[in-house]
PDB file of C-alpha atoms and ligand atoms in Angstrom:
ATOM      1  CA  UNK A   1      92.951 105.362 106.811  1.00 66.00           C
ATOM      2  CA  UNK A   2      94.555 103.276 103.904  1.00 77.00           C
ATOM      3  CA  UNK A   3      92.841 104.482 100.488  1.00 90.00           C
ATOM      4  CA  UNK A   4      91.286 101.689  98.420  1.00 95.00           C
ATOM      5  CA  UNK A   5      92.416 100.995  95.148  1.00 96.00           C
ATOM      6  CA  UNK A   6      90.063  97.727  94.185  1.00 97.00           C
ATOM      7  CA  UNK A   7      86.974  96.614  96.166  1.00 97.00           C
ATOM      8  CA  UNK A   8      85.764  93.425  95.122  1.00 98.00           C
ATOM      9  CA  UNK A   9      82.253  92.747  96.156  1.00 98.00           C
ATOM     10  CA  UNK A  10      81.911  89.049  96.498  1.00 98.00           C
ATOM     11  CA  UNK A  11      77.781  89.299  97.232  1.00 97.00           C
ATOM     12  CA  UNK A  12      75.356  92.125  99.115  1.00 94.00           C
ATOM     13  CA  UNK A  13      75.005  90.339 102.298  1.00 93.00           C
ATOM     14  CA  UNK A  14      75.202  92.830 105.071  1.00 89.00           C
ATOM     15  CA  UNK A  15      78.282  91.559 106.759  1.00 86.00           C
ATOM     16  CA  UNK A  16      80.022  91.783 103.901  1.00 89.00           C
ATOM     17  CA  UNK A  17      78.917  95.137 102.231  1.00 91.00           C
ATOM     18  CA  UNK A  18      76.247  97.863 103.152  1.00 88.00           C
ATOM     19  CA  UNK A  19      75.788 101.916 102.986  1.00 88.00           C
ATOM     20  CA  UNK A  20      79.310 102.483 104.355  1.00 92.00           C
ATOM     21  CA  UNK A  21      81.272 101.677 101.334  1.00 95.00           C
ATOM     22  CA  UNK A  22      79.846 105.354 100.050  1.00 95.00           C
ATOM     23  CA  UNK A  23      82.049 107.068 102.721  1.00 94.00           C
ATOM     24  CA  UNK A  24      84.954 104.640 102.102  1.00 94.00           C
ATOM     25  CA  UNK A  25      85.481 105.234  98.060  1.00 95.00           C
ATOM     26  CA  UNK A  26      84.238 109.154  98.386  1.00 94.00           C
ATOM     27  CA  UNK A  27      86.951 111.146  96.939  1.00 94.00           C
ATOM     28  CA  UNK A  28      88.681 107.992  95.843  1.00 96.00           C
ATOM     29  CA  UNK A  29      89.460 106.419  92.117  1.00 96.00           C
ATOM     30  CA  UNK A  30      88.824 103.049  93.815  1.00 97.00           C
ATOM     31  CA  UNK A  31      87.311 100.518  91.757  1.00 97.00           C
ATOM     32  CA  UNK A  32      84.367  98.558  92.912  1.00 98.00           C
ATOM     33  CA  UNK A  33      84.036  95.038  91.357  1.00 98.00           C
ATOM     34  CA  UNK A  34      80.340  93.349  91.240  1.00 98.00           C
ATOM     35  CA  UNK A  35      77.722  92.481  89.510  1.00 98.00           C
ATOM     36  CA  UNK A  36      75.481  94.562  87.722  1.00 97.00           C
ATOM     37  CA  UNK A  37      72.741  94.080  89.825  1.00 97.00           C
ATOM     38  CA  UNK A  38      74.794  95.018  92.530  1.00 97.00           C
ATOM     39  CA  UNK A  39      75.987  98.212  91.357  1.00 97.00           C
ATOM     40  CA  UNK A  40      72.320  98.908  90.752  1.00 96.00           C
ATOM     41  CA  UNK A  41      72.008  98.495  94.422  1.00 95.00           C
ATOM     42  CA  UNK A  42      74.919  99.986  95.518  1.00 95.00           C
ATOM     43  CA  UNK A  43      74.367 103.155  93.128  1.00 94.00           C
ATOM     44  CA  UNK A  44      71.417 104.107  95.033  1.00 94.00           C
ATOM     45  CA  UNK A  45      73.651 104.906  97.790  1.00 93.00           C
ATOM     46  CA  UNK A  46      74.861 107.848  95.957  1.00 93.00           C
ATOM     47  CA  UNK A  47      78.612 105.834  95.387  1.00 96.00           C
ATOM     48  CA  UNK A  48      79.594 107.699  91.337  1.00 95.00           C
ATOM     49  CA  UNK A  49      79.508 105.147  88.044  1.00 96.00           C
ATOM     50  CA  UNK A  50      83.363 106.067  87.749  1.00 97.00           C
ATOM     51  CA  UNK A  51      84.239 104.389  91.129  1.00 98.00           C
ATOM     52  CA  UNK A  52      82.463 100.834  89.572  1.00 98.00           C
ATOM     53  CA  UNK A  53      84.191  98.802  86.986  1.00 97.00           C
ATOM     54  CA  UNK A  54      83.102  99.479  83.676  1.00 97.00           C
ATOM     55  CA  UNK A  55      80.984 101.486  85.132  1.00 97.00           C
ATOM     56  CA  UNK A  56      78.294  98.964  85.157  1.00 96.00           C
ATOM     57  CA  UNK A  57      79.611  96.405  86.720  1.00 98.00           C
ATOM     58  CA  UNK A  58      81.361  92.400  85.269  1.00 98.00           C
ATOM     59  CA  UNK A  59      80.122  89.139  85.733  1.00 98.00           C
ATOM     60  CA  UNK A  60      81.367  85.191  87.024  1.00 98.00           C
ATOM     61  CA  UNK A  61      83.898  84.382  84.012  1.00 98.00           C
ATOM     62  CA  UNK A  62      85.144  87.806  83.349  1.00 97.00           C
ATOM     63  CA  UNK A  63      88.561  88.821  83.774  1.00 98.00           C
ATOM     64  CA  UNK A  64      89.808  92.512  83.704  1.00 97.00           C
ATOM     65  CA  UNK A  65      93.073  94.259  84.624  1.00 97.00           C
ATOM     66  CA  UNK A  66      92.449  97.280  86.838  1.00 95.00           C
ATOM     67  CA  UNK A  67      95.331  98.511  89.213  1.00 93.00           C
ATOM     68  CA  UNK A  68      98.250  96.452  88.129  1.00 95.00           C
ATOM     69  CA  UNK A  69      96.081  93.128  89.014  1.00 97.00           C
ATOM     70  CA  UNK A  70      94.687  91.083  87.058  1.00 98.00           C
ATOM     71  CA  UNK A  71      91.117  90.013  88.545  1.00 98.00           C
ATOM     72  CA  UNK A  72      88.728  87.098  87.987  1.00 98.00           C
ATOM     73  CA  UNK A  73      85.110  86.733  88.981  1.00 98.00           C
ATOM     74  CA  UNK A  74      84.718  83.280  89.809  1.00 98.00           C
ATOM     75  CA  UNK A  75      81.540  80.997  91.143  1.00 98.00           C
ATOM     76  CA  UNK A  76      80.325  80.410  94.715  1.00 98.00           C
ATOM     77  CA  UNK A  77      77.832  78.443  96.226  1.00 98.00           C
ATOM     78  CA  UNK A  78      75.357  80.393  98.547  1.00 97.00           C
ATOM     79  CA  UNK A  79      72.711  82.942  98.028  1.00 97.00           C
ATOM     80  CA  UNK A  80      72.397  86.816  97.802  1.00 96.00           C
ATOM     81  CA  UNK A  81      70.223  89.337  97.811  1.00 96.00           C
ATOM     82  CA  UNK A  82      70.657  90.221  94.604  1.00 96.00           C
ATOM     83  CA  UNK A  83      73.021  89.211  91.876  1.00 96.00           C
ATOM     84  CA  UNK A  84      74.472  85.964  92.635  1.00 97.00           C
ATOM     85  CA  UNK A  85      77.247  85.029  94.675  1.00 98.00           C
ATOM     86  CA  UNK A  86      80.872  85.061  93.570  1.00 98.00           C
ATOM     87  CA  UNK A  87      84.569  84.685  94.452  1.00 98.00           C
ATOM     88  CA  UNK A  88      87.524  85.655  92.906  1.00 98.00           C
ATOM     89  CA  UNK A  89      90.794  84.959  91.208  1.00 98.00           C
ATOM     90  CA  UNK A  90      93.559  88.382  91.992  1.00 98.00           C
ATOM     91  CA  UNK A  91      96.950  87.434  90.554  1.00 98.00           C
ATOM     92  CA  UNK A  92      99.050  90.558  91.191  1.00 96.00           C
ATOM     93  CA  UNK A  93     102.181  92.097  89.124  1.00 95.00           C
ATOM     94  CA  UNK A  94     104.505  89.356  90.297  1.00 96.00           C
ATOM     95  CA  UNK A  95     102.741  86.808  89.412  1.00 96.00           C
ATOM     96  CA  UNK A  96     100.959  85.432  92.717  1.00 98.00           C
ATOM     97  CA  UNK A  97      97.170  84.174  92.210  1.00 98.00           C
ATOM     98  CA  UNK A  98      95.377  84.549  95.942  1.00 98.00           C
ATOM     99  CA  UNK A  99      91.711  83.113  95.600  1.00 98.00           C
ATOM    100  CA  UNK A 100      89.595  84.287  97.407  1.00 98.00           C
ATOM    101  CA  UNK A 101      85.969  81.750  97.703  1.00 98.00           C
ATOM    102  CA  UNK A 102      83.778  84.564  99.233  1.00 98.00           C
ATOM    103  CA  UNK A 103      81.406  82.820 101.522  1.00 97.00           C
ATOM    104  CA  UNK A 104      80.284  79.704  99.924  1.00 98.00           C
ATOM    105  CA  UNK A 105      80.083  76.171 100.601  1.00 98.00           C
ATOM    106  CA  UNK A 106      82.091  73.413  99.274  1.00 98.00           C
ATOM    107  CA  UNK A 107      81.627  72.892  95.245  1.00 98.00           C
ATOM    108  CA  UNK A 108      82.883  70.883  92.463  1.00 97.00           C
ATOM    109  CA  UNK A 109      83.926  73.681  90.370  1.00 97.00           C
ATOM    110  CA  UNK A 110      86.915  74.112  93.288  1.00 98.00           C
ATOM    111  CA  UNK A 111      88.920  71.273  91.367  1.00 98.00           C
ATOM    112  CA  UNK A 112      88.030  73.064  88.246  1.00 98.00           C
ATOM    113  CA  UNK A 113      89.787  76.195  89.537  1.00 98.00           C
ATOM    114  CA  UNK A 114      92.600  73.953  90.808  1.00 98.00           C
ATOM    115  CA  UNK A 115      93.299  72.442  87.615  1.00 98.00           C
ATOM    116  CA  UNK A 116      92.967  75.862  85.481  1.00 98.00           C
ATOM    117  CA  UNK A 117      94.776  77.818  87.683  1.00 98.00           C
ATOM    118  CA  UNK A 118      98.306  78.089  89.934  1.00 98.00           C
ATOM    119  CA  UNK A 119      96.610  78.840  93.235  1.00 98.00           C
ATOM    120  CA  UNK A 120      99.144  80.248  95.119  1.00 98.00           C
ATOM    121  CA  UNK A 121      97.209  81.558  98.296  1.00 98.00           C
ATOM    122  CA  UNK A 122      93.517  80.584  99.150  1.00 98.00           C
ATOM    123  CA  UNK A 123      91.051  82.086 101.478  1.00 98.00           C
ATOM    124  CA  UNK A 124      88.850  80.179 102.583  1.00 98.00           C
ATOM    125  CA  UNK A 125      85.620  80.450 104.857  1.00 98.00           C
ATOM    126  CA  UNK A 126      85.803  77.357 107.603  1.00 98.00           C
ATOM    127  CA  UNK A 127      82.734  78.679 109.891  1.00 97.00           C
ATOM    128  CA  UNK A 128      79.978  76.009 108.737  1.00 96.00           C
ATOM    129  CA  UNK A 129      76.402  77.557 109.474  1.00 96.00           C
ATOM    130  CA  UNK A 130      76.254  79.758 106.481  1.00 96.00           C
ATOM    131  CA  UNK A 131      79.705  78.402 104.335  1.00 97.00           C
ATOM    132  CA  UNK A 132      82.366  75.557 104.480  1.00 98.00           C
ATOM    133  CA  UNK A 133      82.814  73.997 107.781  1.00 97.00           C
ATOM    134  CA  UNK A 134      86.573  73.126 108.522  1.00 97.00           C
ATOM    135  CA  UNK A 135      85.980  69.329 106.810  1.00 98.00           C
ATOM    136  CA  UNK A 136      85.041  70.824 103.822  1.00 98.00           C
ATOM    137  CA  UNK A 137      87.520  73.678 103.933  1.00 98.00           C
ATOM    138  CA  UNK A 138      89.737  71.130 104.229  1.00 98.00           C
ATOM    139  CA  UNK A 139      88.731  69.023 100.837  1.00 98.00           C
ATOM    140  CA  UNK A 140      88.726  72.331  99.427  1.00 98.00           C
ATOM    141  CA  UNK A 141      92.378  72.396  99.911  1.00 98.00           C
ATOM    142  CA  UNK A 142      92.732  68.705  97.779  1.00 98.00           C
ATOM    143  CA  UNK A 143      90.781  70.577  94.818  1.00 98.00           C
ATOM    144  CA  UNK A 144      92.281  74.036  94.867  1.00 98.00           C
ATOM    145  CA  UNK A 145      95.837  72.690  95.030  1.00 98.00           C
ATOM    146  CA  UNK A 146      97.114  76.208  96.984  1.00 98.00           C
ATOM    147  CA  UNK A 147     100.394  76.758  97.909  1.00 98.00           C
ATOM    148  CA  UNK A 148      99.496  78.191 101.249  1.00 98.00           C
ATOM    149  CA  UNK A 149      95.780  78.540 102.940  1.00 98.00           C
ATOM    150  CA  UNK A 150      94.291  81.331 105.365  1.00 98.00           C
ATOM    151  CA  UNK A 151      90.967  80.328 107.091  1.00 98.00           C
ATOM    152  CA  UNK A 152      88.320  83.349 107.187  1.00 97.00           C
ATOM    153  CA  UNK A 153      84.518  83.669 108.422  1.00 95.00           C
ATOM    154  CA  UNK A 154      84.783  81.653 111.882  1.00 94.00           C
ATOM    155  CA  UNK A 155      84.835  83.161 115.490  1.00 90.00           C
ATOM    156  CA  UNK A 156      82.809  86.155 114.246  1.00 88.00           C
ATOM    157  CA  UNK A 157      78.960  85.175 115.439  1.00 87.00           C
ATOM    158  CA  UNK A 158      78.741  82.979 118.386  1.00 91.00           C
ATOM    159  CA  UNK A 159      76.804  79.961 116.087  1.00 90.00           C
ATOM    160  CA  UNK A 160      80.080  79.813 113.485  1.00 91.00           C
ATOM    161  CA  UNK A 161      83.062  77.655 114.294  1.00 89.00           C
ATOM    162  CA  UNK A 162      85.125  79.676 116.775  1.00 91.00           C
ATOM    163  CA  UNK A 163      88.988  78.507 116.062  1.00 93.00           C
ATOM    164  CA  UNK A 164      91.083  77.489 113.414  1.00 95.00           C
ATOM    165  CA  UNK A 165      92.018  74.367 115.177  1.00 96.00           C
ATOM    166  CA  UNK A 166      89.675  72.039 113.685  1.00 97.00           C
ATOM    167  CA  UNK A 167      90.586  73.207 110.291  1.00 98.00           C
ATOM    168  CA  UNK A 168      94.206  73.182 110.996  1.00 97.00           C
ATOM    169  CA  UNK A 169      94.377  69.628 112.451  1.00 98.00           C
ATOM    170  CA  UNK A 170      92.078  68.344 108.851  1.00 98.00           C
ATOM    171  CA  UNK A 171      94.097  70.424 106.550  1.00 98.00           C
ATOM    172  CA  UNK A 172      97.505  68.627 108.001  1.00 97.00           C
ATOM    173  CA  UNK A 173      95.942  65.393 107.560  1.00 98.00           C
ATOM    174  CA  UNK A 174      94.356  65.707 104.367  1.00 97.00           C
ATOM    175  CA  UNK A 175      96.403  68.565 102.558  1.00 97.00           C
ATOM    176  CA  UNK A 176      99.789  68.254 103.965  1.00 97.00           C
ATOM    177  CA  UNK A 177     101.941  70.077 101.515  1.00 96.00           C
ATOM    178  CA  UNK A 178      99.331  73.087 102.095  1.00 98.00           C
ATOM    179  CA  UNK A 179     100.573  75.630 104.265  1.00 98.00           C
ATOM    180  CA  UNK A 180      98.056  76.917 107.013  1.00 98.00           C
ATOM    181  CA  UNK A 181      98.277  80.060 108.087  1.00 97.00           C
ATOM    182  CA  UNK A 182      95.146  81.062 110.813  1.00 96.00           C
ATOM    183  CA  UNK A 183      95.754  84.848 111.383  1.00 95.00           C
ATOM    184  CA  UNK A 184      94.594  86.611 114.306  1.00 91.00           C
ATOM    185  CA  UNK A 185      92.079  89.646 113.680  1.00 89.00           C
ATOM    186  CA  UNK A 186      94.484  92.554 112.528  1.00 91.00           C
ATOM    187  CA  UNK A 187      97.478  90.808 111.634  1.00 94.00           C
ATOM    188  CA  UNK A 188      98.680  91.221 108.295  1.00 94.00           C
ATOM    189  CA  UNK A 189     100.490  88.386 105.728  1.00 94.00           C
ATOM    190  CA  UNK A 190     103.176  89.701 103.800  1.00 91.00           C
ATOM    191  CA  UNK A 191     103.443  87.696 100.363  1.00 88.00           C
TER     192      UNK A 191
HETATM  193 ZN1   ZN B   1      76.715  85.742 102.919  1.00 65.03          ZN
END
């Protein structure tokens, strides 16, 4: 298995983080970014205050270099258990800022982030139900400004949007210049 160097916890949800991530950063110098309340959480499940950042944890609006990348906290519209949800901003050595939303629904601060920032890859969720459904996604693409786009958190329960396609067709129409690329589960995208 690939070691993790950075973990970024976007909220405690259990599809997106539960007791497992103990076994995955045991032994490891990974670094787990969330919230403070989060690591409060996640600390019970025996994961060490080295492995989280700062040991304690960052907030939305913070920035901090860790690995070679330089990482953002950003907003995002849905709930949590605890903590509140977030996305974030990675720009890497070269220079590339990927964003990813973390599950959220479509917000105004998007254009904010497209106007501070040089988006050059965004993920974003398209399976409506609990986040952006593809119409959204696909004004999310006229705010964010992104170079290229990768849909994420469809096809995975029955009730969420189950292809691409919708998003695709929207995104063409309404974000032309955007480039939309729908992976398949386990294929990689090389920058
Ligand atoms: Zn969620």
């Amino acid at each position: 298995m690939v070691e993790p160097d950075l973990i970024l916890i976007t909220h405690d949800h259990f599809d997106h983080v539960d007791e497992e991530l103990a076994s995955l950063v045991e032994g490891t110098d990974a670094i787990i970014v969330a919230q403070p309340e989060v690591v409060g959480k996640l600390g019970e499940t025996g994961i060490p205050e080295d492995n989280f950042i700062f040991g304690m944890g960052m907030n939305i609006g913070g920035t901090v270099e860790e690995k070679g990348v330089e990482v953002r906290m950003v907003q995002a519209f849905h709930s949590a258990e605890c903590g509140a949800p977030a996305g974030y901003l990675i720009t890497t050595g070269d220079g590339t800022t990927i964003y990813h939303a973390g599950d959220t629904g479509a917000f105004p601060g998007m254009k904010m982030l497209g106007e501070m920032y040089d988006i050059d890859v965004a993920l974003l969720p398209i399976g409506s139900v609990f986040v952006m459904d593809p119409q959204q996604a696909a004004w999310a693409l006229t705010a964010l400004e992104p170079e290229m786009a990768v849909p994420m958190h469809y096809g995975t329960f029955p009730i969420l949007v189950q292809d691409a396609g919708e998003f695709v067709r929207l995104a063409d129409e309404q974000a032309p210049g955007v480039d939309v690329q729908a992976l398949q589960p386990g294929e990689s995208l090389k920058l």
